[in-house]
Coordinates of C-alpha atoms in Angstrom, one line a residue:
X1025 CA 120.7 139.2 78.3
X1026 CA 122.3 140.3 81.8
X1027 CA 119.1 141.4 83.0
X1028 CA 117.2 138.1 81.5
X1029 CA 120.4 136.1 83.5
X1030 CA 119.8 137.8 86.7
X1031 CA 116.0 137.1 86.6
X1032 CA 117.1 133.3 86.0
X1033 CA 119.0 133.4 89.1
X1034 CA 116.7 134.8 90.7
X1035 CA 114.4 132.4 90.2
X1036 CA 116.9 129.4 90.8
X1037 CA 117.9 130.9 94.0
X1038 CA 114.3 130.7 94.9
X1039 CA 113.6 127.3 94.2
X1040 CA 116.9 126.5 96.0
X1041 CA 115.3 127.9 99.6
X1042 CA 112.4 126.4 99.2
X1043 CA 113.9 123.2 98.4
X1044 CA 115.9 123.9 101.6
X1045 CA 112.8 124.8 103.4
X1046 CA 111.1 121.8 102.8
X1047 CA 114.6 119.3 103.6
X1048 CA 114.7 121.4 106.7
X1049 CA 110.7 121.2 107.7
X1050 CA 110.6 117.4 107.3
X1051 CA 113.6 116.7 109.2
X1052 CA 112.2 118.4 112.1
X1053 CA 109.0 116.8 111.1
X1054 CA 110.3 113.7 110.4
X1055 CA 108.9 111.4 113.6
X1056 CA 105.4 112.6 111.9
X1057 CA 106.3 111.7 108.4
X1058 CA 106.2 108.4 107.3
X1059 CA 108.7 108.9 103.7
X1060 CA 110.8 111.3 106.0
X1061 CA 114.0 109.9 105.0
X1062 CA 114.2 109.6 101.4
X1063 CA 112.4 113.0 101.3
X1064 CA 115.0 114.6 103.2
X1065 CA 117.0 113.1 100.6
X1066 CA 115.5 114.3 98.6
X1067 CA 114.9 117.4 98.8
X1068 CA 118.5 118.0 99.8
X1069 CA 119.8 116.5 96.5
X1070 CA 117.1 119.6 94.9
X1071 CA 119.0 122.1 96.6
X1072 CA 122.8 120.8 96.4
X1073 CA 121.9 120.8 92.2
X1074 CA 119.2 124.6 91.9
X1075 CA 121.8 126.2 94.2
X1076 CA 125.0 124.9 92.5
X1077 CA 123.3 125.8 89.0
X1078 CA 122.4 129.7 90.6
X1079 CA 126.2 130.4 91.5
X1080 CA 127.1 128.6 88.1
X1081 CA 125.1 131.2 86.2
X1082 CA 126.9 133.8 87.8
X1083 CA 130.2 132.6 87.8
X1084 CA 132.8 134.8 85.4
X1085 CA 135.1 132.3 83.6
X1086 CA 134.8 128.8 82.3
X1087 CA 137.2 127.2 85.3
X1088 CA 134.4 128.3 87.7
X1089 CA 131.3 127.4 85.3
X1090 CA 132.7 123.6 85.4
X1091 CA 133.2 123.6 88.7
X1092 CA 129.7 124.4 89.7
X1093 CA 128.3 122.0 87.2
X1094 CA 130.5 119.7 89.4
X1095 CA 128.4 120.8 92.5
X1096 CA 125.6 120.6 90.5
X1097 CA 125.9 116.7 90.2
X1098 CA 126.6 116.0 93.6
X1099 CA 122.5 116.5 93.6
X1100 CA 121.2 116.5 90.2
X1101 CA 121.6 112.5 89.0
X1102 CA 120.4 111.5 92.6
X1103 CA 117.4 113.1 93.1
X1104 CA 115.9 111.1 90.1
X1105 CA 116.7 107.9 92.0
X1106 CA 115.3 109.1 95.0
X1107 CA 112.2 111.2 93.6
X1108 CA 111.1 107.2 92.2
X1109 CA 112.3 105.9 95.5
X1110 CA 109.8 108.3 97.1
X1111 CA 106.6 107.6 94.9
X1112 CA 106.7 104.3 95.2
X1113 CA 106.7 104.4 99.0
X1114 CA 103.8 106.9 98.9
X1115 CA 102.2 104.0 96.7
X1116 CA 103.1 101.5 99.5
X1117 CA 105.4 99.3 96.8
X1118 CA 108.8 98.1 98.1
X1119 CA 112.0 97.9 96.9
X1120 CA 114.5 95.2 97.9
X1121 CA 117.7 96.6 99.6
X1122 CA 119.3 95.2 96.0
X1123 CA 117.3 96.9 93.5
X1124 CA 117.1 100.7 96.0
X1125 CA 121.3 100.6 95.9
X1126 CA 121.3 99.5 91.7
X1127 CA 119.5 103.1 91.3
X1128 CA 122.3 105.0 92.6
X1129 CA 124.9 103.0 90.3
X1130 CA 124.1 105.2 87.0
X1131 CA 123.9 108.4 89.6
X1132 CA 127.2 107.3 90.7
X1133 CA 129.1 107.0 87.5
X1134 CA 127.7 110.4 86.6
X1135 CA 129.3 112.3 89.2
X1136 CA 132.7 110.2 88.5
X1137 CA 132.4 111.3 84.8
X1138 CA 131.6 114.7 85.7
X1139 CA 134.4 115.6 87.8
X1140 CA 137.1 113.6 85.5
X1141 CA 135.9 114.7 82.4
X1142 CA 138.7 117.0 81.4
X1143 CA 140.4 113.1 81.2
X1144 CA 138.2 111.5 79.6
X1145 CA 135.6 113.8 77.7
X1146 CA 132.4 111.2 78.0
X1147 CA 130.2 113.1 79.1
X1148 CA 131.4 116.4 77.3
X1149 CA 132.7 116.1 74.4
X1150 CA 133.4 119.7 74.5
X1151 CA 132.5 122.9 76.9
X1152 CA 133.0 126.6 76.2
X1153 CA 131.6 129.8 76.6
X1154 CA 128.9 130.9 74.3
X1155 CA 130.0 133.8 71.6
X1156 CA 128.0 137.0 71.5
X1157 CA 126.7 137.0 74.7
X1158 CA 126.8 139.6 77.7
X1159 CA 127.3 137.2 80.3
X1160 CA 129.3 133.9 80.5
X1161 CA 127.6 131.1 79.7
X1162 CA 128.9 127.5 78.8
X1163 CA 128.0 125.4 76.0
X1164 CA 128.3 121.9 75.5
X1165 CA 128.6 119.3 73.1
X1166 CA 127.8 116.2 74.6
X1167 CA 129.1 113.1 75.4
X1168 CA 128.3 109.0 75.5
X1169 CA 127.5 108.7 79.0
X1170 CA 125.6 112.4 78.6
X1171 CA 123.3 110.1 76.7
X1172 CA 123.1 107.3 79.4
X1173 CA 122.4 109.8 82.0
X1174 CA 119.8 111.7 80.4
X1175 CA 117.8 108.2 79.2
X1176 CA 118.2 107.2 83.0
X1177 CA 117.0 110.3 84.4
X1178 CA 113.9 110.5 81.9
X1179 CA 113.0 107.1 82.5
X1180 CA 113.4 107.3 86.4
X1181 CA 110.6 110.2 86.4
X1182 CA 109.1 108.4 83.7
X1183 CA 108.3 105.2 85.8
X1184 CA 107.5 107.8 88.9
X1185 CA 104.5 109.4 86.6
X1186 CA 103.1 106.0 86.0
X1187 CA 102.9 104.7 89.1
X1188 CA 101.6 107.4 90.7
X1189 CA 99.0 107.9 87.3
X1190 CA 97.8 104.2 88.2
X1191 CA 96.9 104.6 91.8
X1192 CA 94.5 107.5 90.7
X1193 CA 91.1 105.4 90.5
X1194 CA 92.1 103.6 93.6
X1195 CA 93.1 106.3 96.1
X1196 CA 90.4 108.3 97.7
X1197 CA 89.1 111.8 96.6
X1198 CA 90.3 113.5 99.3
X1199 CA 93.6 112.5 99.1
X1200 CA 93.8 112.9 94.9
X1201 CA 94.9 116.7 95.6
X1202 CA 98.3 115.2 97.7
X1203 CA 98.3 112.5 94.0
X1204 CA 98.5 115.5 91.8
X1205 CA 100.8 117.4 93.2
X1206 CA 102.9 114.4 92.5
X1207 CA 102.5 113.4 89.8
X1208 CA 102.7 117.2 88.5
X1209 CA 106.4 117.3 90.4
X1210 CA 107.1 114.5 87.9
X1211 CA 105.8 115.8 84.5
X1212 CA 107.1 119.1 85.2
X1213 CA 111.0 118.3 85.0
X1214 CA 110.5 115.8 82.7
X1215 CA 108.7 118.3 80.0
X1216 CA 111.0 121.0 80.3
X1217 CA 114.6 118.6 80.4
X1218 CA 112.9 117.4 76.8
X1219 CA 112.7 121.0 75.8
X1220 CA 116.0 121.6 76.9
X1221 CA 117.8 118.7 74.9
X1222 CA 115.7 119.8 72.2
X1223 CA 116.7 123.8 72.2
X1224 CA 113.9 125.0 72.6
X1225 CA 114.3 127.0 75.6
X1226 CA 114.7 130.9 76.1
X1227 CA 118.2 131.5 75.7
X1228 CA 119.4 127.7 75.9
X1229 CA 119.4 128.1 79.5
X1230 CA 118.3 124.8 81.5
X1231 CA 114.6 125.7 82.5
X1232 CA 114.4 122.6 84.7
X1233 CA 116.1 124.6 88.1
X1234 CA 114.1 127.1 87.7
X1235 CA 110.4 125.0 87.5
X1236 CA 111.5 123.5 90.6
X1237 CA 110.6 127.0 92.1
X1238 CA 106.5 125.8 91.2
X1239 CA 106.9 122.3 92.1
X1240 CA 108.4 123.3 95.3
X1241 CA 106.1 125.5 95.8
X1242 CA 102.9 122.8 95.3
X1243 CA 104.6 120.4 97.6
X1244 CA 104.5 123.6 100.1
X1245 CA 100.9 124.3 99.7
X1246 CA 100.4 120.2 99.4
X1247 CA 102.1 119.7 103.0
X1248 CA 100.1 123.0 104.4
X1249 CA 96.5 122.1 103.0
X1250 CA 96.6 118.5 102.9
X1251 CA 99.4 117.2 105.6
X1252 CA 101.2 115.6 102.4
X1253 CA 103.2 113.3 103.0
X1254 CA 102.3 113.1 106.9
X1255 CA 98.8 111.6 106.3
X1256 CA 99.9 108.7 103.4
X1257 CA 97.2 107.7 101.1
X1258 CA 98.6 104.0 100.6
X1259 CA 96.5 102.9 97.9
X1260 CA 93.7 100.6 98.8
X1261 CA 94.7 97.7 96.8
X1262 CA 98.6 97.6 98.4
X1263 CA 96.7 97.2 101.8
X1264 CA 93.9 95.0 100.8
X1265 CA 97.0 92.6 98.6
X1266 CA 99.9 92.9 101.4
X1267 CA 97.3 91.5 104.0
X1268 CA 98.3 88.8 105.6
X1269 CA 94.7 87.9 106.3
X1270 CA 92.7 86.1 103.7
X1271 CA 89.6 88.3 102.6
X1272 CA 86.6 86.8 100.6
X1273 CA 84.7 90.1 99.1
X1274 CA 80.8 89.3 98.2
X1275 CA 77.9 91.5 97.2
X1276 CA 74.8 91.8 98.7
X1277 CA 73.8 88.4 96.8
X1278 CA 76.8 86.5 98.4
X1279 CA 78.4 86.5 95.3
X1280 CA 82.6 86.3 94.7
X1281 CA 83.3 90.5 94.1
X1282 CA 86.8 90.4 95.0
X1283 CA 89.8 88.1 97.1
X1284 CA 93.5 89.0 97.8
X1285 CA 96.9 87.3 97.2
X1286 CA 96.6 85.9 101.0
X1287 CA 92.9 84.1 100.0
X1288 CA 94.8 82.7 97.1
X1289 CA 97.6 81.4 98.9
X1290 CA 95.4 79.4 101.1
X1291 CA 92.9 78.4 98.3
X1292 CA 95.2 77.4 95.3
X1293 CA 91.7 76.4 93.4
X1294 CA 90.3 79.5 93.5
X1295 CA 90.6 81.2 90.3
X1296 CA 89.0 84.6 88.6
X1297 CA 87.0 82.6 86.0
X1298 CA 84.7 82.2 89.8
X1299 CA 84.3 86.1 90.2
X1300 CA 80.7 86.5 89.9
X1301 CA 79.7 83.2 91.3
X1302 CA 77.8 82.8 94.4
X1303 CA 80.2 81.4 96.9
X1304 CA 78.3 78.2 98.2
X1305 CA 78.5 76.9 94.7
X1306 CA 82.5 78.2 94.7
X1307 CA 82.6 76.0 97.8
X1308 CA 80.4 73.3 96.3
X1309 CA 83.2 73.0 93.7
X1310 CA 86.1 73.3 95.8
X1311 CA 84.8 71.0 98.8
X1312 CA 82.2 68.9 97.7
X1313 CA 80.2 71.2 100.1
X1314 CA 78.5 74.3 100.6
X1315 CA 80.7 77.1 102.8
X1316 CA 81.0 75.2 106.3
X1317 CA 80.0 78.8 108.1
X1318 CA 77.2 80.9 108.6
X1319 CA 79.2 84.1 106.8
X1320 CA 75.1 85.7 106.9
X1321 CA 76.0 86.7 110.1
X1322 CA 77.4 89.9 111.1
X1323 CA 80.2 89.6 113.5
X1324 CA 80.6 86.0 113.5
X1325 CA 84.3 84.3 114.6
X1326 CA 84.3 80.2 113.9
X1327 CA 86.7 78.1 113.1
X1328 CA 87.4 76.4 109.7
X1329 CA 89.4 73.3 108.6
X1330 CA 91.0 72.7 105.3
X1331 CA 93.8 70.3 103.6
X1332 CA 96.1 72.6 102.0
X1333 CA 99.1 70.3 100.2
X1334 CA 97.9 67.0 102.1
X1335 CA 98.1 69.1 105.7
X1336 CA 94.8 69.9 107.6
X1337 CA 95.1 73.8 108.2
X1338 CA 92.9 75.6 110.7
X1339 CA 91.5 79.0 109.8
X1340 CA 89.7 81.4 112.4
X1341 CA 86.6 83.0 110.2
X1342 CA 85.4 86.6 110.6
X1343 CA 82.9 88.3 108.8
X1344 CA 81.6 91.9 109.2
X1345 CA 79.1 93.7 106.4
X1346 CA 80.3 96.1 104.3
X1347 CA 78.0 99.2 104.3
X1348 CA 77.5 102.6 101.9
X1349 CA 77.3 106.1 102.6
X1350 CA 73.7 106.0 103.4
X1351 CA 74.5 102.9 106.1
X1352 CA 72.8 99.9 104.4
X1353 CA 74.9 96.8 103.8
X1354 CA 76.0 96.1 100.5
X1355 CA 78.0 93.1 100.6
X1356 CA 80.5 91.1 103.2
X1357 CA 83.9 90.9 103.9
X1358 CA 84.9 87.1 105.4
X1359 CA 88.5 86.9 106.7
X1360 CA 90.3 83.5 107.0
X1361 CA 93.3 84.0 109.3
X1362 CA 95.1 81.3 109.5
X1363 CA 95.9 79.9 112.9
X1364 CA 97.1 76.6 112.6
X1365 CA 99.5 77.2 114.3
X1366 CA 98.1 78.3 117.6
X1367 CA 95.5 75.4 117.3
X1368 CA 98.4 72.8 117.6
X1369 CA 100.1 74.4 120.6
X1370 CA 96.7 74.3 121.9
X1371 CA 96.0 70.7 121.2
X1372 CA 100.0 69.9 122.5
X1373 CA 99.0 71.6 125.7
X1374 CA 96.1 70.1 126.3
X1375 CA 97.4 66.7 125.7
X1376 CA 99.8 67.6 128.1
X1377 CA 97.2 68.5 130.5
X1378 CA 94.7 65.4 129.7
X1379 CA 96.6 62.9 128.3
X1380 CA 99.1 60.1 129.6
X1381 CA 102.5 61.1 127.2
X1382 CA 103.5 57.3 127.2
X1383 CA 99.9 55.6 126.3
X1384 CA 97.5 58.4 125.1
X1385 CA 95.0 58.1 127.6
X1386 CA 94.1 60.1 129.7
X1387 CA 96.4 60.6 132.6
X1388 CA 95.4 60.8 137.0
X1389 CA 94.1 64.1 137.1
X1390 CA 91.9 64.1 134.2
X1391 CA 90.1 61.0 135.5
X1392 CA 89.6 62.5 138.8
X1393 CA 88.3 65.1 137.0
X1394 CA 85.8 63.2 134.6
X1395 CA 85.4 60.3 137.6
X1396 CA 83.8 62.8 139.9
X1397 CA 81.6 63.9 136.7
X1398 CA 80.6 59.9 136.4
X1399 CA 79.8 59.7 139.9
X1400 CA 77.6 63.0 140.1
X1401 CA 75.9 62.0 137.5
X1402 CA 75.2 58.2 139.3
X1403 CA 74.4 60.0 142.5
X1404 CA 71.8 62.1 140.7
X1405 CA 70.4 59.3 138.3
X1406 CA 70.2 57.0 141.0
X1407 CA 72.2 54.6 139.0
X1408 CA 75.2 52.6 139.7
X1409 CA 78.4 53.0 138.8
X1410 CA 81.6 50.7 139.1
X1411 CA 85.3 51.5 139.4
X1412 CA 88.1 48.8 138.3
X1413 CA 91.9 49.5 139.6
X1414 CA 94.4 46.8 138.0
X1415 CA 98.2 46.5 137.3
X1416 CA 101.1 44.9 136.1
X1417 CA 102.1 41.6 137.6
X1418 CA 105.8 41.7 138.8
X1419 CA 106.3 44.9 136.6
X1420 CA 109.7 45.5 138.3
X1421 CA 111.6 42.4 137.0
X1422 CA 110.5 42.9 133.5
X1423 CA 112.2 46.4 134.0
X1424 CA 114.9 44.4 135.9
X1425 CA 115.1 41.4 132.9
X1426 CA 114.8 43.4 129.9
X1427 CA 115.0 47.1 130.7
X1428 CA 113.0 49.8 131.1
X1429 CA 112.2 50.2 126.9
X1430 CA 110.7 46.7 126.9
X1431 CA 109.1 48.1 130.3
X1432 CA 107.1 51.1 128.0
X1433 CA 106.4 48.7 125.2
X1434 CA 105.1 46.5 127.9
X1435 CA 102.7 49.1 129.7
X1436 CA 101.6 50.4 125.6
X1437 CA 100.6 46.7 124.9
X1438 CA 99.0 46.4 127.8
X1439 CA 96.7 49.8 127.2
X1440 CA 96.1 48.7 123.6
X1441 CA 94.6 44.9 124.5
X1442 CA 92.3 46.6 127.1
X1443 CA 90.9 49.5 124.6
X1444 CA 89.8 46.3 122.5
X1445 CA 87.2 45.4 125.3
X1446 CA 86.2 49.3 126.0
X1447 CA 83.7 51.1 124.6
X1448 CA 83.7 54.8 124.2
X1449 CA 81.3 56.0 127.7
X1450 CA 84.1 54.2 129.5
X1451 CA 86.8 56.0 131.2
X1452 CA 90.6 54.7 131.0
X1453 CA 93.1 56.3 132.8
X1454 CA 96.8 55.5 133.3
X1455 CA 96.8 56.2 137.7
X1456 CA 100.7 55.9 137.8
X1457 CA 103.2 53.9 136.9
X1458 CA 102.2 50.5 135.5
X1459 CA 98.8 51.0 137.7
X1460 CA 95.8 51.7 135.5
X1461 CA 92.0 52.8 136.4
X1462 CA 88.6 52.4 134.7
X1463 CA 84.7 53.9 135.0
X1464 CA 82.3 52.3 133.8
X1465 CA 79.0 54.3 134.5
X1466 CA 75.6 52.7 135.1
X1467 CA 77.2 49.3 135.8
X1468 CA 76.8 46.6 139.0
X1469 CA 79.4 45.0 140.8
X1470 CA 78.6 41.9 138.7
X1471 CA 79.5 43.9 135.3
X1472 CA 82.2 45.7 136.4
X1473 CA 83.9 41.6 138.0
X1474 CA 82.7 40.7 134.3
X1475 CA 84.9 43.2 132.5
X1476 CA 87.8 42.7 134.4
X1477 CA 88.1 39.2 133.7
X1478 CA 87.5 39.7 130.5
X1479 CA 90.5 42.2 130.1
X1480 CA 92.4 39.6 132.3
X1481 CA 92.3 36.8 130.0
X1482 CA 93.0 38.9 126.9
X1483 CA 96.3 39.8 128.6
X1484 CA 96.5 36.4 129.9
X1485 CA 96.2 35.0 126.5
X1486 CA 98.7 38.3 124.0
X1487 CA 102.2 37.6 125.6
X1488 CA 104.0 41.2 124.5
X1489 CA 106.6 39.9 121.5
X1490 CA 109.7 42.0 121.4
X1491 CA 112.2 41.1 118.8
X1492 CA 111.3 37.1 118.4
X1493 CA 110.7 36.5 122.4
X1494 CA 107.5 36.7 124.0
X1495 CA 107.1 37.9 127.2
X1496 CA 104.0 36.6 129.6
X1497 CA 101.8 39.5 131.0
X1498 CA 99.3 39.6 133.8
X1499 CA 97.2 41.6 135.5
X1500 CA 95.5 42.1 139.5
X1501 CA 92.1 43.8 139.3
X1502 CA 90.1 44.8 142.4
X1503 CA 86.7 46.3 141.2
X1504 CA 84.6 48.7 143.7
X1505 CA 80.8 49.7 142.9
X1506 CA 78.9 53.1 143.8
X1507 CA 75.7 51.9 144.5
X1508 CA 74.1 55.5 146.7
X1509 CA 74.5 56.7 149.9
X1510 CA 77.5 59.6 150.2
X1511 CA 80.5 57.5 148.9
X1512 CA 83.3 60.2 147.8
X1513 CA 85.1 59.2 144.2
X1514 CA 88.6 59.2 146.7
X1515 CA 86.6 56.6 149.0
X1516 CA 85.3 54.1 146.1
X1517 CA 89.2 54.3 145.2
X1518 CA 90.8 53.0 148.2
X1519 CA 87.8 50.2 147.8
X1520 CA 89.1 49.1 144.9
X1521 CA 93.0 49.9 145.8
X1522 CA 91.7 47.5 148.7
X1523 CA 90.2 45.0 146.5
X1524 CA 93.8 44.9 144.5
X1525 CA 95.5 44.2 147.2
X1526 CA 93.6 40.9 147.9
X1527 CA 94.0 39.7 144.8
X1528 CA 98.2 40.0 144.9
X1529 CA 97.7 38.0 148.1
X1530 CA 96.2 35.6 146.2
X1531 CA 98.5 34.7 143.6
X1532 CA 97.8 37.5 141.2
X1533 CA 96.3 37.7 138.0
X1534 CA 93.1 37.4 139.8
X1535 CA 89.9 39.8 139.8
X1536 CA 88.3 41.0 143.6
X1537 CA 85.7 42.9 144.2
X1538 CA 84.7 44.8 147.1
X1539 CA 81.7 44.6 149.2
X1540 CA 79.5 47.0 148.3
X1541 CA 78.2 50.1 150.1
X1542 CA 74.6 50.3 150.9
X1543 CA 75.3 54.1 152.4

């Protein structure tokens, strides 16, 4: 039996240095390794328990037996926690900070009832050295929490075995080698603890310190031969489900293959039963229509709306083919990313750049803009084109009377009686203050004099009403006409601003027009 025990520790010692060898190699590794930390962990929790078991086997009396299987413990419950810990990472699953600290609670009160069992006796019920035998070694009778330890641990690897079993069809070949080593790192301990609890181990020694000499071993030639660890085969479906990026998966006949949790989220409709269907007649269902987007197309990047819970959404659409080993395309991916967002600080920008804040049309510099667009387009049509400047009558002593809300409210009704008389090739612009400015392309003096009485009699005749008391509002126009020759959009402007000013001269609420320019 002593030579048989020294063999043992032999072989425990062994797995101990390796264990160290591996703690030590990814922590100076560890800016490589993605899992670096909890590996570290665990590795160091491997060679706290192997070495504290090798100096308990050749410890002489019971005192220092116990106290080793103390030292043990500081390692031993823990590195079931953190072997799960670790597999589920290298799966790419997550644990909440919550559930991570619950699977050191059980580890925890392990170690407590280890080191105060002489008080308490739950977890032995009973130690002493073994009779007939050439060498001390301790027996046990054990305890309730011996009971809740050992279920935890088993079921810890347990649940590590499975996980890493189930990612097998989906992670690639050339990574399966790094998979078995894992999973085999599992089994291993898990086989030989049952053996142990059942006695059927050489000598009743615990076999499971001295298997972690192979496992270490494979995770050595694993992280040698296969960068283990450093390269992580995250299984294919924890990228293609944690993408925030809806994907649309069809087959060379543009029918449904496959869609992730983000595709669901945006499309609540969608369901499995439509897996197999071509996707125009998914969309037919969903929209009334067939898809809005030419997905055919190899590199295509459009835009697509949709009401999701009663709000119009935006999605920008990608598609890209998706091709086998010999290059020919065998389906498409479309992704839906969802930029709402963006499109509505895009939209607030450019109202902020177009568009009058108070009245919603378009504001000075966008009708420069569009007016000099008008007039090019006169100047090369040979067409007319008229311009009509009005404003407020005695706008200050409204502000003055009633204040400047009832001055806003004032220059909003006034905007929305006008757009009643304007049709859409028009173009309405708020100049400044309560001034306002209109184009009207391919008109004549005469139609442009004809529209601006018009608008002045509908203000003449809607008083604003603001809380029971109507309030009188008038309007100047002078009206200017482009009719060829090099007039400048600046120049027609000041012919109407000119034209204005003749009608406050004369009493207001009045419509001039300017001579027109022959050229």
């Amino acid at each position: 039996m002593g030579e048989h025990i020294n063999s043992y520790i032999t072989l425990v010692t062994t797995s101990a240095v390796l264990n160290v060898f591996l703690c030590l190699y990814t922590y100076f590794r560890r800016s490589e390794i993605p899992s670096s930390k909890i590996f570290i962990l665990y590795t160091a929790a491997l060679s706290v328990y192997t070495f504290g078991y090798a100096i308990e086997l050749a410890s002489n009396t019971l005192e220092q037996i116990k106290f080793w299987t103390i030292v043990e413990y500081i390692g031993m419950p823990f590195s079931a926690s953190l072997g799960l810990m670790l597999m589920m990472q290298y799966t790419g699953k997550r644990l909440s900070k919550k559930t991570s600290a619950a699977l050191f609670v059980i580890p925890s009160i392990t170690l407590f009832m280890v080191a105060t069992n002489d008080f308490h006796h739950l977890f032995y019920k009973k130690v002493w050295l073994r009779e007939n035998s050439s060498v001390p070694i301790m027996d046990i009778a054990i305890g309730q929490w011996y009971v809740v330890h050992g279920a935890f641990t088993f079921a810890c690897l347990l649940c590590a075995c499975l996980i890493l079993i189930g990612q097998w069809r989906h992670t690639k070949k050339m990574y399966r080698r790094q998979l078995l080593t894992l999973i085999t790192s599992q089994i291993i301990p898990m086989v030989a603890a049952f053996l142990y609890l059942l006695g059927l181990t050489p000598g009743g020694l615990d076999p499971v310190p001295v298997l972690m000499c192979v496992t270490s071993a494979m995770y050595i030639w694993a992280i040698l031969s296969s960068r283990l660890l450093t390269i992580v085969p995250i299984a294919k479906d924890s990228i293609f489900e944690s993408m925030r990026e809806g994907v649309i998966v069809l087959d060379s006949s543009n029918r449904l293959v496959d869609y992730n949790k983000s595709l669901r989220e945006m499309l609540p409709e969608l369901d499995l039963s439509m897996v197999g269907q071509h996707l125009n007649d998914i969309w037919l269902s969903l929209a009334g229509e067939t898809f809005p987007v030419d997905y055919g197309r190899e590199g295509l990047q459009t835009d697509l709306y949709w009401q999701l819970n009663g709000e119009t959404v935006c999605y920008q659409v990608r598609t890209s083919y998706v091709y086998n080993k010999e290059g020919q395309a065998v389906g498409t991916l479309i992704m839906l990313i969802d930029i709402t967002e963006q499109r509505f600080l895009q939209e607030q920008l450019k109202q902020l750049a177009y568009f009058d804040g108070l009245t919603k049309i378009y504001n000075r510099t966008q009708f420069l803009h569009r007016g000099r667009e008008i007039l090019s387009n006169a100047q090369l049509n040979l067409q007319p084109a008229t311009f009509i400047l009005f404003d407020i009558d005695h706008f200050k002593r409204i502000n003055d009377t009633y204040g400047h809300d009832v001055g806003d409210q004032a220059i909003i009704h006034v905007v929305s009686v006008c757009n009643r008389y304007l049709s859409q090739e028009m173009l309405f612009a708020r100049y400044g203050g309560e001034e306002f400015v209109i184009a009207v392309p391919n008109a004549s003096l005469l139609d442009g004099e004809q529209l601006a009485e018009k608008l002045r009699v509908a203000l003449l005749n809607d008083p604003l009403e603001i809380q029971g008391a109507r309030i009188p509002l008038t309007s100047s126009f002078g009206v200017a006409q482009y009719n060829g020759g090099s007039d400048s959009l600046e120049s027609l402007l000041r012919d109407a601003d000119t034209a204005l000013y003749e009608s406050k001269r004369n009493g207001r609420n009045t419509v001039f027009a300017h001579a027109v320019s022959l050229g």
